[in-house]
Amino acid sequence: MNDAAYASVVAPTRPVPDVDVAALGESMVTFLPARPGRLADVPSFHRAIGGAESNVACALAAFGHPARWVSRVGADGFGDHLVERIAGYGVDVTAVRRDPGRPTGVYFRTAGDRGTGAHEVAYYRAGSAASAMSVRNVDLAAARAARVLHLSGITAALSAQCRELLYELTAPGPGRPLVSFDVNHRPGLWRDGAGAEVLLELARRADLVFVGEDEADHAWGITGGPAAVRRLLPEPRVLVVKEGARGATAFTPERPEGTFQPALHTAVVATTGAGDAFAAGFLSATLRGLPDRARLKYGHLFAAAALTAPGDLAAPPARDHADRLAALNDGAWERLRLGPGWTRAEQAEEEANIP
């Protein structure tokens, strides 16, 4: 998005931002099994971190963008771990507040990919510090002091006060940054059955929306492809419809018919976090003022980094390497074959088979 396009969706009276992106949402300590098997059988776990919004902030910070994470964690060791790890990526964590009465959320998952029937996830997030986020206990000024505020539908599902917080942050007004919203439809979190309606309303209030073709089907019954999703969501200036392994389509005022970019061929280790990585790559290219197709390419490159790593969060490729791959023509892009470790500069040339 060039400067003129950026200015057209943000009120000219908004304050000067002090970071490129602020991401608000819950992050949890993740326990990954030491070996495959049922949760009942796994004897030990490796500790990691995971959270849709903090994943985006970490990837952007690792790529060189000033980024901030806004949230609440417990006044406990797991909260310490989250804040320290996320800060280690270069993310500003000064707007993360501690809750002495509620714990930091944690979850366990099996080694298998989420796409298999054998995959298990055990969440311990009910009553967490982040689920109590509200307009009264979150640093709203820190969330708004950014070129882009990134949110997701997961936060809206955590509690009534979290939902109210997202409505406040997506409301039009002079202090509102460009709002990026990842639908992130998680049916299991919506115990009141209001998910589809709430997510649709929040998406219509955002400036830039990410949604999977499968999510649009499950949440809203939309099955006619990206164009049908755009007809449902004409309000966002930019709509990105992710089409799984096939690719993604971006709809913008400049290209109302949509721009499609095929995904990369990757040796998938795990799909967890790939959607967050895609959003980070697309946002990076948006902040740099790159055209639609380039924004989609950076989304795919960041997603490929996540797909070829085992955890929820993977560092993106170095900027100069990503820039070179994003500049490839269609034929060279199609020939790319990326596997685990491809983001490391010393292996990338051989693995990507680029002259």
Short mmCIF file of C-alpha atoms in Angstrom, two decimals:
data_model
loop_
_atom_site.label_atom_id
_atom_site.label_comp_id
_atom_site.label_asym_id
_atom_site.label_seq_id
_atom_site.Cartn_x
_atom_site.Cartn_y
_atom_site.Cartn_z
CA MET A 1 0.00 0.00 0.00
CA ASN A 2 1.62 3.27 -1.04
CA ASP A 3 1.55 6.39 1.14
CA ALA A 4 -1.46 7.84 -0.64
CA ALA A 5 -3.45 4.64 -0.27
CA TYR A 6 -2.40 4.35 3.37
CA ALA A 7 -3.53 7.92 4.06
CA SER A 8 -6.87 7.31 2.37
CA VAL A 9 -7.94 4.81 5.05
CA VAL A 10 -6.47 6.53 8.11
CA ALA A 11 -7.71 9.86 9.46
CA PRO A 12 -5.11 12.62 8.92
CA THR A 13 -5.41 13.74 12.57
CA ARG A 14 -4.11 10.45 14.01
CA PRO A 15 -0.97 10.76 16.16
CA VAL A 16 2.46 9.93 14.76
CA PRO A 17 2.95 6.19 15.34
CA ASP A 18 5.98 4.96 17.28
CA VAL A 19 5.94 1.39 15.89
CA ASP A 20 5.00 -0.11 12.54
CA VAL A 21 2.65 -2.71 14.03
CA ALA A 22 0.95 -3.23 17.36
CA ALA A 23 -0.55 -6.70 17.86
CA LEU A 24 -3.07 -7.30 20.64
CA GLY A 25 -4.06 -10.75 21.85
CA GLU A 26 -3.33 -13.72 24.06
CA SER A 27 -0.10 -15.68 23.90
CA MET A 28 0.34 -18.96 25.75
CA VAL A 29 3.16 -21.21 26.79
CA THR A 30 3.09 -24.22 24.47
CA PHE A 31 4.23 -27.72 25.38
CA LEU A 32 5.36 -29.79 22.39
CA PRO A 33 5.86 -33.55 22.87
CA ALA A 34 9.33 -35.02 22.86
CA ARG A 35 8.08 -37.82 20.58
CA PRO A 36 4.92 -38.74 18.64
CA GLY A 37 2.01 -40.38 20.42
CA ARG A 38 -1.12 -39.69 22.41
CA LEU A 39 -0.94 -37.02 25.10
CA ALA A 40 -1.61 -39.81 27.58
CA ASP A 41 1.54 -41.63 26.46
CA VAL A 42 4.05 -38.83 25.88
CA PRO A 43 6.53 -38.80 28.78
CA SER A 44 8.00 -35.31 28.32
CA PHE A 45 7.46 -32.04 26.50
CA HIS A 46 9.54 -29.15 25.16
CA ARG A 47 8.43 -25.67 26.15
CA ALA A 48 7.71 -23.07 23.46
CA ILE A 49 5.40 -20.11 22.96
CA GLY A 50 2.40 -19.55 20.75
CA GLY A 51 -0.21 -16.90 20.10
CA ALA A 52 -1.69 -15.67 16.83
CA GLU A 53 -1.05 -11.98 17.39
CA SER A 54 2.32 -12.27 19.14
CA ASN A 55 3.45 -14.62 16.35
CA VAL A 56 2.79 -11.79 13.88
CA ALA A 57 4.64 -9.27 16.04
CA CYS A 58 7.64 -11.58 16.47
CA ALA A 59 7.93 -12.33 12.75
CA LEU A 60 7.72 -8.64 11.85
CA ALA A 61 10.28 -7.65 14.47
CA ALA A 62 12.64 -10.38 13.28
CA PHE A 63 12.28 -8.93 9.78
CA GLY A 64 13.26 -5.46 10.96
CA HIS A 65 9.93 -3.75 11.67
CA PRO A 66 9.36 -1.98 15.00
CA ALA A 67 6.58 -4.06 16.56
CA ARG A 68 4.71 -4.08 19.87
CA TRP A 69 2.73 -6.77 21.65
CA VAL A 70 -0.17 -5.60 23.85
CA SER A 71 -1.66 -8.11 26.25
CA ARG A 72 -2.02 -9.35 29.83
CA VAL A 73 -0.22 -12.29 31.43
CA GLY A 74 -0.22 -13.75 34.90
CA ALA A 75 2.25 -12.68 37.57
CA ASP A 76 3.84 -16.12 37.29
CA GLY A 77 6.81 -17.92 35.78
CA PHE A 78 4.97 -18.71 32.56
CA GLY A 79 4.18 -15.01 32.16
CA ASP A 80 7.87 -14.22 32.70
CA HIS A 81 8.79 -16.76 30.03
CA LEU A 82 6.36 -15.34 27.46
CA VAL A 83 7.46 -11.76 27.97
CA GLU A 84 11.15 -12.66 27.85
CA ARG A 85 10.85 -14.86 24.74
CA ILE A 86 8.75 -12.39 22.80
CA ALA A 87 11.04 -9.52 23.77
CA GLY A 88 13.91 -11.68 22.53
CA TYR A 89 12.58 -11.32 18.98
CA GLY A 90 12.91 -7.54 19.32
CA VAL A 91 9.24 -6.90 20.14
CA ASP A 92 8.32 -4.01 22.45
CA VAL A 93 6.59 -5.62 25.47
CA THR A 94 6.24 -2.52 27.65
CA ALA A 95 2.44 -2.53 27.14
CA VAL A 96 2.06 -6.08 28.54
CA ARG A 97 0.42 -5.89 31.94
CA ARG A 98 0.53 -8.44 34.78
CA ASP A 99 -2.55 -9.86 36.47
CA PRO A 100 -1.85 -11.04 40.03
CA GLY A 101 -5.14 -12.91 40.29
CA ARG A 102 -5.23 -14.88 37.02
CA PRO A 103 -2.74 -17.30 35.46
CA THR A 104 -0.95 -17.26 32.13
CA GLY A 105 -2.61 -19.63 29.66
CA VAL A 106 -0.85 -22.84 28.58
CA TYR A 107 -1.60 -25.62 26.14
CA PHE A 108 -0.30 -29.05 25.16
CA ARG A 109 -0.46 -30.64 21.75
CA THR A 110 0.61 -33.84 20.06
CA ALA A 111 3.40 -34.02 17.51
CA GLY A 112 1.05 -34.82 14.61
CA ASP A 113 -0.15 -32.09 12.31
CA ARG A 114 -3.48 -30.45 13.09
CA GLY A 115 -4.86 -31.69 9.82
CA THR A 116 -4.92 -35.31 11.02
CA GLY A 117 -7.64 -36.97 13.04
CA ALA A 118 -5.11 -38.18 15.61
CA HIS A 119 -4.05 -34.65 16.56
CA GLU A 120 -4.83 -33.63 20.15
CA VAL A 121 -4.74 -30.19 21.76
CA ALA A 122 -5.39 -29.58 25.45
CA TYR A 123 -5.95 -25.91 26.31
CA TYR A 124 -5.70 -24.52 29.84
CA ARG A 125 -6.72 -20.96 29.12
CA ALA A 126 -10.14 -20.58 30.81
CA GLY A 127 -9.89 -17.77 33.35
CA SER A 128 -6.48 -16.71 32.05
CA ALA A 129 -5.09 -13.21 32.48
CA ALA A 130 -5.56 -12.47 28.77
CA SER A 131 -9.18 -13.62 28.78
CA ALA A 132 -9.87 -10.77 31.21
CA MET A 133 -8.55 -8.08 28.85
CA SER A 134 -10.95 -5.14 28.62
CA VAL A 135 -11.13 -1.49 27.64
CA ARG A 136 -10.39 -0.67 31.28
CA ASN A 137 -7.23 -2.72 31.85
CA VAL A 138 -5.43 -2.64 28.47
CA ASP A 139 -3.14 0.15 27.29
CA LEU A 140 -5.32 1.44 24.46
CA ALA A 141 -2.93 4.28 23.65
CA ALA A 142 -0.09 1.80 23.08
CA ALA A 143 -2.31 -0.30 20.83
CA ARG A 144 -3.24 2.72 18.74
CA ALA A 145 0.23 4.24 18.48
CA ALA A 146 1.14 2.19 15.42
CA ARG A 147 0.84 2.39 11.66
CA VAL A 148 -1.10 -0.89 11.80
CA LEU A 149 -3.05 -2.49 14.64
CA HIS A 150 -3.30 -6.25 14.14
CA LEU A 151 -6.16 -8.17 15.77
CA SER A 152 -7.74 -11.59 15.39
CA GLY A 153 -11.05 -13.31 15.96
CA ILE A 154 -9.51 -15.49 18.67
CA THR A 155 -9.48 -12.54 21.09
CA ALA A 156 -13.16 -11.86 20.51
CA ALA A 157 -13.96 -15.46 21.49
CA LEU A 158 -12.17 -15.37 24.85
CA SER A 159 -14.75 -13.39 26.84
CA ALA A 160 -17.45 -10.73 26.64
CA GLN A 161 -15.00 -8.06 27.79
CA CYS A 162 -12.47 -9.10 25.14
CA ARG A 163 -15.20 -8.80 22.54
CA GLU A 164 -16.04 -5.32 23.82
CA LEU A 165 -12.35 -4.42 23.59
CA LEU A 166 -12.20 -5.41 19.91
CA TYR A 167 -15.33 -3.40 19.16
CA GLU A 168 -13.68 -0.37 20.79
CA LEU A 169 -10.45 -0.79 18.83
CA THR A 170 -12.23 -1.25 15.49
CA ALA A 171 -14.60 1.68 15.98
CA PRO A 172 -14.04 4.59 13.56
CA GLY A 173 -12.36 7.63 15.04
CA PRO A 174 -9.50 10.11 14.64
CA GLY A 175 -7.03 8.05 16.69
CA ARG A 176 -7.52 4.77 14.88
CA PRO A 177 -4.61 3.24 12.96
CA LEU A 178 -5.08 0.98 9.96
CA VAL A 179 -6.82 -2.09 11.43
CA SER A 180 -5.68 -5.52 10.25
CA PHE A 181 -8.00 -8.38 11.22
CA ASP A 182 -7.35 -12.10 10.84
CA VAL A 183 -10.69 -13.91 11.11
CA ASN A 184 -9.07 -16.98 12.75
CA HIS A 185 -12.34 -18.85 13.18
CA ARG A 186 -11.96 -21.36 16.04
CA PRO A 187 -15.41 -22.97 16.54
CA GLY A 188 -14.38 -24.64 19.80
CA LEU A 189 -13.88 -21.28 21.48
CA TRP A 190 -17.35 -19.95 20.68
CA ARG A 191 -19.45 -21.64 23.33
CA ASP A 192 -22.31 -19.15 22.93
CA GLY A 193 -22.64 -19.84 19.20
CA ALA A 194 -22.17 -16.15 18.31
CA GLY A 195 -18.90 -16.63 16.45
CA ALA A 196 -20.07 -16.28 12.86
CA GLU A 197 -22.01 -13.08 13.50
CA VAL A 198 -19.31 -11.43 15.63
CA LEU A 199 -16.49 -12.30 13.23
CA LEU A 200 -18.43 -10.96 10.26
CA GLU A 201 -19.13 -7.69 12.04
CA LEU A 202 -15.50 -7.25 13.10
CA ALA A 203 -14.25 -8.06 9.60
CA ARG A 204 -16.56 -5.43 8.12
CA ARG A 205 -15.12 -2.82 10.53
CA ALA A 206 -11.48 -3.55 9.58
CA ASP A 207 -9.34 -2.02 6.84
CA LEU A 208 -7.39 -5.17 5.93
CA VAL A 209 -8.84 -8.66 6.45
CA PHE A 210 -7.30 -12.13 6.22
CA VAL A 211 -9.64 -15.12 5.91
CA GLY A 212 -9.26 -18.67 4.71
CA GLU A 213 -11.57 -20.05 2.06
CA ASP A 214 -12.35 -22.90 4.45
CA GLU A 215 -13.11 -20.45 7.28
CA ALA A 216 -15.58 -18.55 5.11
CA ASP A 217 -17.32 -21.85 4.41
CA HIS A 218 -17.45 -23.03 8.03
CA ALA A 219 -18.37 -19.68 9.56
CA TRP A 220 -20.66 -18.17 6.93
CA GLY A 221 -21.50 -20.91 4.44
CA ILE A 222 -19.68 -19.15 1.58
CA THR A 223 -18.54 -21.72 -0.98
CA GLY A 224 -18.17 -19.76 -4.22
CA GLY A 225 -14.44 -19.04 -4.00
CA PRO A 226 -12.61 -15.77 -3.28
CA ALA A 227 -14.97 -13.62 -5.33
CA ALA A 228 -17.92 -14.83 -3.25
CA VAL A 229 -16.07 -13.95 -0.06
CA ARG A 230 -15.42 -10.47 -1.46
CA ARG A 231 -19.14 -10.04 -2.17
CA LEU A 232 -19.82 -10.88 1.47
CA LEU A 233 -17.09 -8.49 2.65
CA PRO A 234 -17.03 -5.42 0.38
CA GLU A 235 -16.22 -3.04 3.26
CA PRO A 236 -12.50 -3.72 3.97
CA ARG A 237 -10.22 -1.78 1.68
CA VAL A 238 -8.04 -4.89 1.33
CA LEU A 239 -9.33 -8.47 1.59
CA VAL A 240 -6.97 -11.44 1.41
CA VAL A 241 -8.57 -14.85 0.83
CA LYS A 242 -6.20 -17.74 1.59
CA GLU A 243 -6.80 -20.80 -0.56
CA GLY A 244 -4.64 -23.34 1.25
CA ALA A 245 -1.83 -24.99 -0.68
CA ARG A 246 -3.14 -23.45 -3.92
CA GLY A 247 -2.31 -19.84 -3.05
CA ALA A 248 -4.08 -16.61 -2.06
CA THR A 249 -6.06 -13.80 -3.67
CA ALA A 250 -5.92 -10.14 -2.65
CA PHE A 251 -8.75 -7.73 -3.47
CA THR A 252 -7.92 -4.01 -3.44
CA PRO A 253 -9.59 -0.89 -4.87
CA GLU A 254 -6.81 -0.77 -7.46
CA ARG A 255 -7.44 -4.41 -8.44
CA PRO A 256 -11.10 -5.06 -7.59
CA GLU A 257 -11.10 -8.25 -9.66
CA GLY A 258 -8.44 -9.67 -7.34
CA THR A 259 -4.77 -10.63 -7.67
CA PHE A 260 -3.91 -14.31 -7.30
CA GLN A 261 -0.47 -15.59 -6.33
CA PRO A 262 0.31 -19.33 -6.14
CA ALA A 263 1.75 -20.69 -2.92
CA LEU A 264 5.24 -22.13 -2.74
CA HIS A 265 6.05 -25.84 -2.85
CA THR A 266 7.18 -26.74 0.66
CA ALA A 267 7.98 -29.92 2.57
CA VAL A 268 5.46 -29.36 5.37
CA VAL A 269 6.60 -30.16 8.90
CA ALA A 270 3.56 -28.60 10.63
CA THR A 271 0.87 -26.15 9.59
CA THR A 272 0.59 -24.49 13.01
CA GLY A 273 1.36 -20.77 12.79
CA ALA A 274 1.46 -20.62 8.99
CA GLY A 275 -1.54 -18.29 8.80
CA ASP A 276 0.03 -15.90 11.30
CA ALA A 277 3.28 -15.96 9.34
CA PHE A 278 1.41 -15.23 6.10
CA ALA A 279 -0.24 -12.21 7.72
CA ALA A 280 3.14 -10.95 8.93
CA GLY A 281 4.69 -11.24 5.48
CA PHE A 282 1.77 -9.51 3.81
CA LEU A 283 1.83 -6.72 6.40
CA SER A 284 5.57 -6.25 5.97
CA ALA A 285 5.20 -5.75 2.24
CA THR A 286 2.20 -3.46 2.82
CA LEU A 287 4.22 -1.30 5.20
CA ARG A 288 6.98 -1.12 2.58
CA GLY A 289 4.52 0.11 -0.05
CA LEU A 290 4.93 -2.88 -2.38
CA PRO A 291 2.33 -3.88 -5.00
CA ASP A 292 -0.36 -6.52 -4.50
CA ARG A 293 1.49 -9.46 -6.02
CA ALA A 294 4.63 -8.74 -3.99
CA ARG A 295 2.59 -8.55 -0.80
CA LEU A 296 1.19 -11.99 -1.51
CA LYS A 297 4.66 -13.34 -2.27
CA TYR A 298 6.02 -12.15 1.06
CA GLY A 299 3.02 -13.73 2.74
CA HIS A 300 3.85 -17.05 1.10
CA LEU A 301 7.55 -16.77 1.95
CA PHE A 302 6.85 -16.14 5.63
CA ALA A 303 4.29 -18.96 5.62
CA ALA A 304 6.85 -21.32 4.07
CA ALA A 305 9.21 -20.56 6.95
CA ALA A 306 6.49 -21.60 9.43
CA LEU A 307 5.41 -24.66 7.43
CA THR A 308 8.94 -26.07 7.43
CA ALA A 309 9.46 -25.66 11.21
CA PRO A 310 7.93 -27.74 14.04
CA GLY A 311 6.73 -25.04 16.46
CA ASP A 312 4.06 -22.33 16.36
CA LEU A 313 6.62 -19.63 15.61
CA ALA A 314 9.41 -19.59 13.03
CA ALA A 315 11.79 -16.78 12.13
CA PRO A 316 11.26 -15.46 8.58
CA PRO A 317 14.04 -15.52 5.98
CA ALA A 318 16.57 -12.72 6.06
CA ARG A 319 15.26 -9.61 4.32
CA ASP A 320 17.77 -9.63 1.47
CA HIS A 321 17.04 -13.29 0.75
CA ALA A 322 13.27 -12.74 0.88
CA ASP A 323 13.61 -9.73 -1.42
CA ARG A 324 15.51 -11.79 -3.97
CA LEU A 325 13.01 -14.65 -3.92
CA ALA A 326 10.03 -12.28 -4.12
CA ALA A 327 11.56 -10.76 -7.27
CA LEU A 328 11.58 -14.10 -9.11
CA ASN A 329 9.48 -14.42 -12.25
CA ASP A 330 6.52 -16.80 -12.37
CA GLY A 331 8.51 -19.71 -13.76
CA ALA A 332 11.27 -19.51 -11.16
CA TRP A 333 8.69 -19.11 -8.38
CA GLU A 334 6.94 -22.28 -9.54
CA ARG A 335 10.24 -24.20 -9.55
CA LEU A 336 11.09 -23.36 -5.94
CA ARG A 337 11.17 -26.38 -3.62
CA LEU A 338 11.65 -25.44 0.03
CA GLY A 339 12.34 -27.79 2.92
CA PRO A 340 13.36 -27.53 6.57
CA GLY A 341 16.24 -25.12 7.06
CA TRP A 342 15.72 -23.24 3.78
CA THR A 343 15.68 -19.87 5.52
CA ARG A 344 19.31 -20.26 6.59
CA ALA A 345 21.35 -18.34 4.08
CA GLU A 346 24.08 -20.97 3.76
CA GLN A 347 21.55 -23.59 2.59
CA ALA A 348 19.03 -21.50 0.74
CA GLU A 349 20.74 -21.30 -2.64
CA GLU A 350 21.09 -25.05 -3.04
CA GLU A 351 17.71 -25.98 -1.57
CA ALA A 352 15.78 -23.40 -3.58
CA ASN A 353 17.75 -24.30 -6.74
CA ILE A 354 18.16 -20.66 -7.71
CA PRO A 355 21.05 -19.74 -10.03
#
